[in-house]
Tab-separated table of C-alpha atoms and ligand atoms in Angstrom:
chain	number	residue	atom	x	y	z
A	1	MET	CA	-87.305	126.232	-177.839
A	2	HIS	CA	-85.645	126.140	-181.269
A	3	ALA	CA	-86.088	122.371	-182.798
A	4	ILE	CA	-84.451	120.783	-185.925
A	5	VAL	CA	-85.766	118.296	-187.750
A	6	LEU	CA	-84.130	116.443	-189.860
A	7	GLY	CA	-86.050	115.325	-192.829
A	8	ALA	CA	-88.816	116.695	-194.888
A	9	GLY	CA	-90.789	113.547	-196.066
A	10	ILE	CA	-94.295	113.349	-194.921
A	11	VAL	CA	-93.246	112.087	-191.552
A	12	GLY	CA	-90.721	115.312	-190.962
A	13	VAL	CA	-92.991	117.721	-192.361
A	14	SER	CA	-95.877	116.747	-190.271
A	15	ALA	CA	-93.758	116.940	-187.199
A	16	ALA	CA	-92.777	120.292	-188.012
A	17	TRP	CA	-96.168	121.769	-188.487
A	18	PHE	CA	-97.459	120.147	-184.787
A	19	LEU	CA	-94.135	121.574	-183.366
A	20	ARG	CA	-94.928	125.084	-184.652
A	21	GLU	CA	-98.722	124.845	-183.772
A	22	ALA	CA	-97.093	123.855	-180.263
A	23	GLY	CA	-95.440	127.269	-180.182
A	24	ALA	CA	-91.590	126.160	-180.892
A	25	GLU	CA	-89.487	127.541	-183.435
A	26	VAL	CA	-88.702	125.090	-186.071
A	27	THR	CA	-86.203	124.816	-188.757
A	28	VAL	CA	-86.394	121.409	-191.116
A	29	VAL	CA	-83.141	120.579	-192.803
A	30	GLU	CA	-83.555	118.137	-196.019
A	31	ALA	CA	-80.985	116.960	-198.409
A	32	ARG	CA	-83.303	116.756	-201.613
A	33	GLU	CA	-84.068	120.281	-203.233
A	34	GLY	CA	-87.598	120.162	-201.876
A	35	ALA	CA	-90.503	118.087	-199.663
A	36	GLY	CA	-91.816	114.699	-199.767
A	37	LEU	CA	-88.886	113.916	-202.547
A	38	GLU	CA	-88.360	110.525	-201.626
A	39	THR	CA	-90.190	107.629	-200.016
A	40	SER	CA	-93.202	109.992	-199.478
A	41	PHE	CA	-93.324	110.770	-203.587
A	42	ALA	CA	-94.898	107.945	-205.276
A	43	ASN	CA	-96.429	105.642	-202.318
A	44	GLY	CA	-99.488	103.833	-202.744
A	45	GLY	CA	-101.445	106.627	-201.340
A	46	HIS	CA	-104.134	104.299	-198.990
A	47	ILE	CA	-104.898	105.783	-195.712
A	48	SER	CA	-105.652	102.845	-193.986
A	49	VAL	CA	-107.110	102.597	-190.986
A	50	ALA	CA	-107.217	98.686	-190.315
A	51	SER	CA	-104.058	97.427	-191.733
A	52	GLY	CA	-101.504	94.711	-189.431
A	53	PRO	CA	-98.109	94.766	-189.898
A	54	TRP	CA	-96.310	92.564	-192.121
A	55	ALA	CA	-94.997	90.742	-189.369
A	56	ALA	CA	-98.104	88.166	-189.152
A	57	PRO	CA	-97.950	84.542	-188.184
A	58	ASP	CA	-98.375	83.328	-192.026
A	59	VAL	CA	-95.398	85.336	-193.452
A	60	PRO	CA	-92.129	82.825	-192.630
A	61	GLY	CA	-94.247	80.384	-194.414
A	62	LYS	CA	-94.837	82.297	-197.305
A	63	MET	CA	-91.288	83.550	-197.330
A	64	LEU	CA	-90.072	80.256	-197.672
A	65	LYS	CA	-92.139	79.231	-200.263
A	66	TRP	CA	-91.265	82.843	-202.194
A	67	LEU	CA	-87.625	82.094	-202.058
A	68	GLY	CA	-85.684	82.470	-205.310
A	69	ARG	CA	-88.691	83.887	-206.696
A	70	GLU	CA	-87.602	87.152	-208.286
A	71	ASP	CA	-91.133	88.984	-208.349
A	72	ALA	CA	-92.386	87.432	-204.784
A	73	PRO	CA	-94.622	90.037	-203.164
A	74	LEU	CA	-91.980	89.912	-200.199
A	75	LEU	CA	-88.157	89.307	-201.286
A	76	LEU	CA	-85.504	88.267	-198.773
A	77	ARG	CA	-82.120	88.544	-200.746
A	78	PRO	CA	-81.116	85.693	-198.089
A	79	PHE	CA	-76.925	85.182	-199.177
A	80	ARG	CA	-76.548	88.693	-199.059
A	81	TRP	CA	-74.236	89.498	-196.226
A	82	ASP	CA	-75.725	92.016	-194.129
A	83	PRO	CA	-75.375	92.325	-190.381
A	84	ALA	CA	-78.171	95.152	-189.956
A	85	LEU	CA	-80.471	93.208	-192.332
A	86	TRP	CA	-79.969	89.293	-189.808
A	87	SER	CA	-80.423	91.183	-186.693
A	88	TRP	CA	-83.786	93.057	-187.740
A	89	GLY	CA	-84.503	89.773	-189.580
A	90	VAL	CA	-84.233	87.730	-186.078
A	91	ARG	CA	-86.602	90.645	-184.434
A	92	PHE	CA	-89.249	90.678	-187.399
A	93	LEU	CA	-89.442	86.871	-187.050
A	94	ALA	CA	-90.090	87.199	-183.472
A	95	ASN	CA	-93.276	89.207	-183.646
A	96	CYS	CA	-94.619	86.461	-186.543
A	97	ASN	CA	-96.885	84.892	-184.368
A	98	ALA	CA	-100.621	85.165	-183.263
A	99	ARG	CA	-100.097	87.148	-179.650
A	100	ASP	CA	-97.670	89.783	-180.805
A	101	TYR	CA	-99.520	90.439	-184.340
A	102	ALA	CA	-103.075	91.155	-182.925
A	103	ALA	CA	-100.987	93.008	-179.920
A	104	ASN	CA	-99.520	95.100	-182.776
A	105	ALA	CA	-102.199	95.559	-185.026
A	106	ALA	CA	-104.021	96.980	-182.280
A	107	VAL	CA	-101.724	100.026	-181.235
A	108	ILE	CA	-100.846	100.345	-185.238
A	109	GLY	CA	-105.209	100.986	-185.893
A	110	ALA	CA	-105.049	103.114	-182.633
A	111	ILE	CA	-102.187	105.454	-184.301
A	112	CYS	CA	-103.790	104.873	-187.990
A	113	ARG	CA	-107.408	106.008	-186.880
A	114	PHE	CA	-106.132	109.123	-184.685
A	115	SER	CA	-103.909	109.669	-187.815
A	116	ALA	CA	-106.360	109.833	-190.762
A	117	ALA	CA	-108.922	112.046	-188.426
A	118	GLU	CA	-105.714	114.819	-188.162
A	119	THR	CA	-104.943	114.405	-191.673
A	120	ALA	CA	-108.655	114.852	-192.765
A	121	ARG	CA	-108.818	117.786	-190.211
A	122	LEU	CA	-105.399	119.146	-191.828
A	123	ARG	CA	-106.352	118.582	-195.280
A	124	ASP	CA	-110.028	121.058	-194.608
A	125	THR	CA	-109.004	123.509	-192.484
A	126	LEU	CA	-105.280	124.162	-194.640
A	127	ALA	CA	-107.360	123.534	-198.091
A	128	ILE	CA	-104.577	121.045	-199.369
A	129	ASP	CA	-105.490	119.756	-202.505
A	130	ASP	CA	-104.034	115.641	-202.644
A	131	GLN	CA	-107.063	114.558	-204.827
A	132	ASN	CA	-108.586	112.806	-201.942
A	133	SER	CA	-111.210	110.267	-202.692
A	134	LEU	CA	-113.382	108.983	-200.088
A	135	ALA	CA	-114.966	106.072	-202.858
A	136	GLY	CA	-113.682	102.915	-200.312
A	137	THR	CA	-111.852	100.262	-200.606
A	138	LEU	CA	-112.011	96.639	-202.410
A	139	THR	CA	-109.473	93.738	-200.800
A	140	LEU	CA	-109.203	90.906	-203.696
A	141	CYS	CA	-108.606	87.538	-202.475
A	142	THR	CA	-107.083	84.818	-204.049
A	143	THR	CA	-106.872	81.931	-201.532
A	144	PRO	CA	-109.249	80.452	-198.491
A	145	GLY	CA	-106.805	81.829	-196.439
A	146	GLU	CA	-107.195	85.204	-197.639
A	147	MET	CA	-110.620	84.972	-197.715
A	148	ALA	CA	-111.092	83.867	-193.892
A	149	SER	CA	-108.204	86.992	-193.101
A	150	ALA	CA	-110.965	89.243	-195.166
A	151	ALA	CA	-113.920	87.672	-193.193
A	152	ALA	CA	-112.040	88.584	-189.808
A	153	LYS	CA	-111.374	92.075	-190.672
A	154	GLU	CA	-115.094	92.530	-191.773
A	155	LYS	CA	-116.044	91.438	-188.095
A	156	ARG	CA	-113.208	94.040	-186.412
A	157	LEU	CA	-114.428	97.139	-188.946
A	158	VAL	CA	-118.207	96.198	-188.286
A	159	ALA	CA	-117.299	96.203	-184.533
A	160	SER	CA	-115.410	99.268	-184.748
A	161	GLY	CA	-118.375	101.441	-186.449
A	162	PHE	CA	-117.322	101.030	-190.461
A	163	GLU	CA	-119.387	100.087	-193.177
A	164	ALA	CA	-117.790	96.902	-194.250
A	165	ARG	CA	-119.073	93.671	-196.344
A	166	LEU	CA	-117.500	90.416	-197.944
A	167	LEU	CA	-118.428	89.988	-201.488
A	168	ASP	CA	-118.448	86.770	-204.007
A	169	ARG	CA	-116.859	87.022	-207.578
A	170	ALA	CA	-120.032	88.818	-208.959
A	171	GLY	CA	-120.300	91.150	-206.006
A	172	ILE	CA	-116.896	92.237	-206.696
A	173	ALA	CA	-117.762	93.079	-210.418
A	174	ALA	CA	-120.879	94.670	-209.103
A	175	ALA	CA	-119.367	96.917	-206.453
A	176	GLU	CA	-116.336	97.955	-208.901
A	177	PRO	CA	-117.807	97.618	-212.997
A	178	ALA	CA	-113.794	98.602	-213.813
A	179	LEU	CA	-113.147	94.849	-212.181
A	180	ALA	CA	-115.602	92.968	-214.640
A	181	ASP	CA	-112.799	91.096	-216.620
A	182	ALA	CA	-110.783	90.364	-213.614
A	183	ALA	CA	-113.359	89.209	-210.693
A	184	PRO	CA	-113.873	85.858	-212.216
A	185	ARG	CA	-109.699	85.037	-211.417
A	186	TYR	CA	-110.557	86.155	-207.656
A	187	ALA	CA	-112.000	83.849	-204.814
A	188	GLY	CA	-114.171	87.132	-203.278
A	189	GLY	CA	-113.152	90.227	-201.485
A	190	LEU	CA	-114.097	92.713	-198.818
A	191	PHE	CA	-115.535	95.874	-199.845
A	192	ALA	CA	-114.853	98.573	-196.587
A	193	LYS	CA	-115.230	102.276	-196.048
A	194	ASP	CA	-112.274	102.215	-193.593
A	195	GLY	CA	-110.301	104.946	-195.245
A	196	GLU	CA	-109.523	107.034	-198.220
A	197	THR	CA	-106.577	107.592	-200.643
A	198	GLY	CA	-104.781	110.820	-201.558
A	199	ASP	CA	-101.486	111.717	-203.022
A	200	ALA	CA	-98.850	111.711	-200.562
A	201	TRP	CA	-96.314	113.833	-202.394
A	202	LYS	CA	-98.973	116.722	-203.151
A	203	PHE	CA	-100.075	116.614	-199.283
A	204	THR	CA	-96.595	116.743	-198.320
A	205	GLN	CA	-95.771	120.010	-200.131
A	206	GLY	CA	-99.533	121.171	-199.187
A	207	LEU	CA	-98.414	121.000	-195.674
A	208	ALA	CA	-94.656	122.197	-196.160
A	209	ASP	CA	-95.952	125.345	-198.121
A	210	ALA	CA	-98.713	125.892	-194.518
A	211	ALA	CA	-95.795	125.419	-192.477
A	212	GLU	CA	-93.717	127.983	-193.895
A	213	ARG	CA	-96.152	130.436	-193.954
A	214	ALA	CA	-97.009	129.713	-190.381
A	215	GLY	CA	-92.907	130.431	-190.097
A	216	VAL	CA	-91.075	127.325	-190.071
A	217	ARG	CA	-87.366	127.701	-192.062
A	218	PHE	CA	-86.916	124.818	-194.593
A	219	ARG	CA	-83.397	124.716	-195.547
A	220	TYR	CA	-83.285	122.632	-198.761
A	221	GLY	CA	-80.349	121.259	-200.714
A	222	ALA	CA	-78.543	120.669	-196.983
A	223	LYS	CA	-77.408	117.356	-196.124
A	224	VAL	CA	-76.741	116.326	-192.653
A	225	ALA	CA	-73.277	114.624	-192.506
A	226	ARG	CA	-73.421	113.933	-188.595
A	227	LEU	CA	-74.971	114.786	-185.246
A	228	ALA	CA	-72.452	116.522	-183.020
A	229	THR	CA	-72.610	115.261	-179.079
A	230	ALA	CA	-71.607	115.741	-176.024
A	231	SER	CA	-72.450	114.756	-172.331
A	232	GLY	CA	-75.456	112.867	-173.485
A	233	ALA	CA	-77.032	115.337	-175.696
A	234	VAL	CA	-76.838	117.186	-179.259
A	235	THR	CA	-74.695	119.833	-179.123
A	236	GLY	CA	-75.053	120.305	-183.281
A	237	VAL	CA	-76.290	119.412	-186.810
A	238	ALA	CA	-73.421	119.209	-189.104
A	239	LEU	CA	-74.340	119.596	-192.570
A	240	ASP	CA	-72.142	118.627	-195.568
A	241	GLY	CA	-69.970	121.378	-196.356
A	242	GLY	CA	-68.971	122.792	-192.750
A	243	GLU	CA	-71.697	124.491	-191.722
A	244	THR	CA	-73.102	123.835	-187.835
A	245	LEU	CA	-76.345	124.113	-186.820
A	246	ALA	CA	-77.372	124.879	-182.761
A	247	ALA	CA	-80.617	123.659	-181.441
A	248	ASP	CA	-82.306	122.792	-178.221
A	249	ALA	CA	-84.122	119.509	-179.464
A	250	VAL	CA	-83.680	117.617	-182.845
A	251	VAL	CA	-86.188	114.960	-184.109
A	252	LEU	CA	-84.480	112.389	-186.341
A	253	ALA	CA	-87.306	111.776	-188.946
A	254	ALA	CA	-85.303	110.940	-192.225
A	255	GLY	CA	-86.946	107.866	-192.852
A	256	SER	CA	-84.608	104.799	-194.062
A	257	TRP	CA	-81.625	106.998	-193.632
A	258	SER	CA	-82.187	108.002	-190.160
A	259	VAL	CA	-80.174	104.644	-188.893
A	260	GLN	CA	-77.300	105.449	-190.316
A	261	LEU	CA	-77.635	109.454	-188.935
A	262	ALA	CA	-78.432	107.469	-185.520
A	263	ALA	CA	-75.624	105.075	-185.795
A	264	ALA	CA	-73.023	107.749	-186.047
A	265	ALA	CA	-74.174	109.532	-182.646
A	266	GLY	CA	-73.746	106.314	-180.957
A	267	LEU	CA	-77.476	104.948	-181.207
A	268	ARG	CA	-78.590	101.881	-182.705
A	269	ILE	CA	-82.307	101.811	-184.082
A	270	PRO	CA	-84.136	98.860	-185.341
A	271	VAL	CA	-85.226	100.160	-188.805
A	272	TYR	CA	-84.516	98.895	-192.498
A	273	PRO	CA	-85.260	99.617	-195.325
A	274	GLY	CA	-88.358	97.939	-197.138
A	275	LYS	CA	-87.789	98.664	-200.839
A	276	GLY	CA	-91.226	99.350	-202.645
A	277	TYR	CA	-91.828	99.744	-206.211
A	278	SER	CA	-95.142	101.849	-208.082
A	279	ALA	CA	-96.196	102.235	-211.435
A	280	THR	CA	-98.336	105.219	-212.288
A	281	VAL	CA	-99.989	105.683	-215.626
A	282	PRO	CA	-102.222	108.423	-217.211
A	283	ILE	CA	-105.512	107.313	-217.368
A	284	SER	CA	-105.598	109.245	-220.889
A	285	GLY	CA	-109.365	108.999	-221.358
A	286	ARG	CA	-109.981	105.071	-220.895
A	287	ASN	CA	-113.308	104.027	-219.463
A	288	GLY	CA	-111.794	101.387	-217.511
A	289	ALA	CA	-110.149	103.124	-214.371
A	290	PRO	CA	-111.352	102.429	-210.690
A	291	GLN	CA	-113.370	104.977	-209.018
A	292	MET	CA	-112.733	102.612	-205.732
A	293	ALA	CA	-108.915	102.022	-204.315
A	294	VAL	CA	-108.162	98.277	-204.985
A	295	VAL	CA	-105.753	96.139	-203.105
A	296	ASP	CA	-104.349	92.465	-204.458
A	297	GLU	CA	-104.254	90.707	-201.654
A	298	HIS	CA	-102.187	88.015	-202.935
A	299	ALA	CA	-99.891	90.393	-205.193
A	300	LYS	CA	-99.571	92.658	-202.123
A	301	ILE	CA	-100.098	95.494	-204.541
A	302	TYR	CA	-102.536	98.691	-203.559
A	303	VAL	CA	-104.438	100.339	-206.685
A	304	ALA	CA	-105.623	104.122	-206.231
A	305	ARG	CA	-106.483	106.548	-208.742
A	306	PHE	CA	-105.476	109.859	-208.299
A	307	GLY	CA	-107.365	112.601	-210.526
A	308	ASP	CA	-106.243	111.182	-214.232
A	309	ARG	CA	-103.921	109.139	-212.911
A	310	LEU	CA	-103.981	105.297	-211.928
A	311	ARG	CA	-101.479	103.832	-209.660
A	312	ALA	CA	-99.972	100.371	-208.341
A	313	ALA	CA	-97.527	100.121	-205.790
A	314	GLY	CA	-96.216	98.135	-202.907
A	315	THR	CA	-94.008	94.610	-202.605
A	316	LEU	CA	-91.672	94.730	-200.147
A	317	GLU	CA	-87.586	93.783	-201.269
A	318	LEU	CA	-85.499	93.318	-198.174
A	319	ALA	CA	-82.266	94.221	-199.712
A	320	GLY	CA	-80.436	97.223	-198.327
A	321	TRP	CA	-80.552	100.828	-198.864
A	322	ASP	CA	-79.845	100.591	-202.868
A	323	LYS	CA	-82.732	101.960	-204.921
A	324	THR	CA	-82.141	100.452	-208.053
A	325	PRO	CA	-85.064	98.944	-209.177
A	326	SER	CA	-85.229	95.283	-209.882
A	327	PRO	CA	-86.370	95.136	-213.989
A	328	THR	CA	-88.637	91.756	-213.088
A	329	ARG	CA	-90.466	93.672	-210.111
A	330	ALA	CA	-91.066	96.543	-211.595
A	331	ALA	CA	-92.262	94.922	-215.188
A	332	ALA	CA	-94.641	92.745	-212.485
A	333	THR	CA	-96.011	95.434	-210.781
A	334	VAL	CA	-97.267	97.101	-214.058
A	335	ALA	CA	-98.443	93.749	-215.237
A	336	THR	CA	-100.353	93.072	-212.128
A	337	LEU	CA	-102.235	96.828	-212.414
A	338	LYS	CA	-102.860	95.834	-216.297
A	339	ARG	CA	-104.420	92.566	-215.373
A	340	LEU	CA	-106.845	93.970	-212.934
A	341	PHE	CA	-107.680	96.916	-215.734
A	342	PRO	CA	-106.927	96.503	-218.883
A	343	GLU	CA	-108.585	99.614	-220.192
A	344	GLY	CA	-107.504	101.276	-216.786
A	345	GLY	CA	-104.784	103.768	-218.839
A	346	ASP	CA	-102.200	104.007	-221.262
A	347	PHE	CA	-99.871	101.239	-220.062
A	348	ALA	CA	-96.854	102.129	-222.462
A	349	GLN	CA	-96.908	105.387	-220.666
A	350	ALA	CA	-96.006	104.043	-217.333
A	351	THR	CA	-93.538	105.543	-214.732
A	352	HIS	CA	-91.851	103.136	-212.618
A	353	TRP	CA	-90.664	104.356	-208.973
A	354	THR	CA	-88.856	102.462	-205.774
A	355	GLY	CA	-88.870	103.911	-202.288
A	356	LEU	CA	-87.289	102.685	-199.031
A	357	ARG	CA	-89.932	102.361	-196.342
A	358	PRO	CA	-88.384	102.623	-193.297
A	359	MET	CA	-89.602	99.348	-191.406
A	360	SER	CA	-89.597	98.357	-187.777
A	361	PRO	CA	-89.627	94.946	-187.010
A	362	ASP	CA	-93.165	95.023	-185.044
A	363	GLY	CA	-94.351	97.584	-187.364
A	364	ARG	CA	-95.163	100.049	-185.104
A	365	PRO	CA	-93.474	103.526	-185.480
A	366	LEU	CA	-90.567	104.761	-182.692
A	367	ILE	CA	-91.831	108.216	-181.544
A	368	GLY	CA	-90.178	109.664	-178.574
A	369	ARG	CA	-87.058	110.532	-176.813
A	370	THR	CA	-83.865	108.687	-177.303
A	371	ALA	CA	-80.785	107.908	-174.829
A	372	LEU	CA	-79.446	111.270	-176.140
A	373	ARG	CA	-81.811	113.708	-174.303
A	374	ASN	CA	-82.435	115.805	-176.748
A	375	LEU	CA	-82.551	113.505	-179.577
A	376	TRP	CA	-85.931	112.367	-180.761
A	377	LEU	CA	-87.202	109.994	-183.070
A	378	ASP	CA	-90.107	110.238	-185.620
A	379	THR	CA	-89.334	107.190	-187.737
A	380	GLY	CA	-89.866	103.464	-188.508
A	381	HIS	CA	-93.534	103.814	-190.173
A	382	GLY	CA	-92.656	101.202	-192.923
A	383	PRO	CA	-95.709	100.669	-195.115
A	384	LEU	CA	-98.425	103.141	-192.965
A	385	GLY	CA	-96.009	106.017	-193.150
A	386	TRP	CA	-98.749	108.580	-195.425
A	387	THR	CA	-101.372	107.159	-192.905
A	388	MET	CA	-99.377	107.788	-189.338
A	389	ALA	CA	-97.575	110.819	-190.277
A	390	ALA	CA	-99.891	113.580	-189.244
A	391	GLY	CA	-100.863	111.434	-185.916
A	392	SER	CA	-97.167	110.817	-185.000
A	393	GLY	CA	-96.446	114.597	-185.305
A	394	ARG	CA	-99.045	115.377	-182.970
A	395	LEU	CA	-98.064	112.762	-180.556
A	396	LEU	CA	-94.402	113.616	-180.604
A	397	ALA	CA	-95.027	117.426	-180.674
A	398	ALA	CA	-96.789	117.035	-177.331
A	399	LEU	CA	-94.342	114.883	-175.876
A	400	MET	CA	-91.828	117.673	-176.592
A	401	THR	CA	-93.498	120.728	-175.615
A	402	GLY	CA	-94.770	119.173	-172.058
A	403	GLY	CA	-98.647	119.209	-173.753
A	404	SER	CA	-100.967	116.500	-173.020
A	405	PRO	CA	-100.116	113.250	-175.618
A	406	PRO	CA	-103.111	112.723	-177.453
A	407	LEU	CA	-102.840	108.854	-177.306
A	408	ASP	CA	-100.660	106.398	-175.258
A	409	PRO	CA	-97.167	107.174	-176.044
A	410	ALA	CA	-96.150	104.151	-174.387
A	411	PRO	CA	-96.402	101.413	-177.301
A	412	TYR	CA	-94.597	103.559	-179.814
A	413	ALA	CA	-91.465	104.640	-177.009
A	414	PRO	CA	-88.151	103.895	-179.303
A	415	ASP	CA	-87.004	102.100	-175.985
A	416	ARG	CA	-88.829	99.011	-176.614
A	417	PHE	CA	-86.167	97.681	-178.474
A	418	ARG	CA	-83.489	97.835	-175.763
B	501	FAD	C1	-94.241	101.558	-202.594
B	501	FAD	C2	-94.574	101.843	-201.904
B	501	FAD	C3	-95.942	101.998	-201.136
B	501	FAD	C4	-96.148	102.616	-200.181
B	501	FAD	N1	-97.712	102.673	-199.733
B	501	FAD	C5	-98.099	103.348	-198.970
B	501	FAD	C6	-99.619	103.546	-198.789
B	501	FAD	O1	-100.848	103.240	-199.504
B	501	FAD	N2	-100.188	104.072	-197.426
B	501	FAD	C7	-99.160	104.479	-196.317
B	501	FAD	O2	-99.531	105.012	-195.379
B	501	FAD	N3	-98.007	104.214	-196.633
B	501	FAD	C8	-97.241	103.851	-197.640
B	501	FAD	N4	-96.106	103.850	-198.050
B	501	FAD	C9	-95.093	104.148	-197.046
B	501	FAD	C10	-94.534	105.256	-196.870
B	501	FAD	O3	-94.598	105.911	-198.218
B	501	FAD	C11	-93.589	105.857	-195.710
B	501	FAD	O4	-93.882	105.002	-194.228
B	501	FAD	C12	-93.216	107.211	-195.868
B	501	FAD	O5	-93.339	108.036	-196.749
B	501	FAD	C13	-92.129	107.529	-194.837
B	501	FAD	O6	-92.157	108.750	-194.474
B	501	FAD	P1	-90.619	109.503	-193.922
B	501	FAD	O7	-91.046	110.682	-193.846
B	501	FAD	O8	-89.841	108.968	-192.981
B	501	FAD	O9	-89.845	108.818	-194.889
B	501	FAD	P2	-89.333	110.186	-196.154
B	501	FAD	O10	-90.218	110.508	-196.865
B	501	FAD	O11	-88.066	109.131	-196.881
B	501	FAD	O12	-88.410	111.011	-195.666
B	501	FAD	C14	-87.298	111.199	-195.483
B	501	FAD	C15	-86.168	112.360	-195.747
B	501	FAD	O13	-85.090	112.355	-195.186
B	501	FAD	C16	-83.864	113.102	-196.264
B	501	FAD	N5	-82.852	113.122	-195.329
B	501	FAD	C17	-82.446	111.622	-195.420
B	501	FAD	N6	-80.777	111.569	-194.982
B	501	FAD	C18	-80.791	113.167	-194.835
B	501	FAD	C19	-79.898	113.836	-194.194
B	501	FAD	N7	-78.496	112.866	-194.415
B	501	FAD	N8	-79.591	114.857	-194.336
B	501	FAD	C20	-80.924	115.720	-194.716
B	501	FAD	N9	-82.067	115.039	-194.928
B	501	FAD	C21	-81.549	113.666	-195.140
B	501	FAD	C22	-84.843	112.369	-197.359
B	501	FAD	O14	-83.938	113.266	-198.308
B	501	FAD	C23	-86.323	112.301	-197.257
B	501	FAD	O15	-86.643	113.657	-197.701
B	501	FAD	C24	-95.569	102.940	-199.247
B	501	FAD	C25	-94.341	103.174	-199.484
B	501	FAD	C26	-93.509	102.434	-200.475
B	501	FAD	C27	-92.412	102.486	-200.740
């Protein structure tokens, strides 16, 4: 089988690796000049095995409270006329209830745990240096509601065999001395050894190099114009410039841009871009950078250290495919990092970045066959694409090559939205 994978983000590269491992001939087509240069470039770097979806019971209320606040953790630009946003938004809100939240969190957790193990295996066997850290994650809580959620998460983590403990203010500073100044502003926190951090871009590049050595062909600088279809199947991948590539199967792993490519082939996929921000600062010899990964639950900011760099990433802005940063939101991201770690780095040298998370309304990725019989989806990974990529790739490769699926594929099937 010759498979063409569209997109060389962490998800497309992972799919290519596992398809090749399963014996397929694989070509990856990527518009940018290298792997991992879009949403997989400067994300938060957290590999989180116990995160729930954004669609949570308390989110509609919070969204109303945050309306009109330019620096809100979740910003919906409500007066934007965008039918895609509104139809996605209705589905998102329908998932904001306790029953669906619990069901979505369970299936997200299953693929995250499986995927984290696959990522670690690839890192070790392929000797990929992504500046991985296993120091643990400290989640900081501001409100009693956040403390209650942290307590519930602690129970879930301990029941799943992870080390986790709730901390008071003093405990926060004792666990991560770099938080000594910031700790008094928080109600408490949760320390957990439930995941790790790593630079997703470095990992994507390392995996792409390994895939190339294993025989995967990469066509960089090749933008897909459209999928040619006939009789219920994809017959070719047409590139800007006129060339058309033939394949037995096509994997749509183009992140947030999968939506337009699918639409041109007559398929509607309920994925909407969720813009997020990151700010990366050089530590430059300062002695106030943390060793642990830190999450400010209230601000929805995730902090990770990659060697001599410190990064804050997060927040969600629903405003279409435009990556232009809002100066207010970019400034708020670096301000949160500075408030947490005043001596953490050289803030004047901050590098700002935005990325478009491919968000599904229920937070689950879309992995599987579409209504076009040789077109497969591997997208919709939202805020957890780095965490879920390796597991998604292995699952997809098994489905496409007739192998035994490593986990139940049903909860991730794209046709759940029909
Ligand atoms: C601020 C922020 C923080 C985040 N933090 C975390 C985190 O801590 N942990 C975590 O697990 N996840 C995190 N994520 C989510 C994660 O980054 C994404 O889910 C993941 O990168 C998506 O990968 P992808 O391969 O699907 O998409 P992308 O990385 O966007 O790759 C898609 C590729 O398709 C290519 N493409 C698009 N259109 C075409 C075309 N027409 N022709 C050819 N190529 C095309 C693009 O150029 C791109 O390279 C974060 C995201 C953001 C924005």
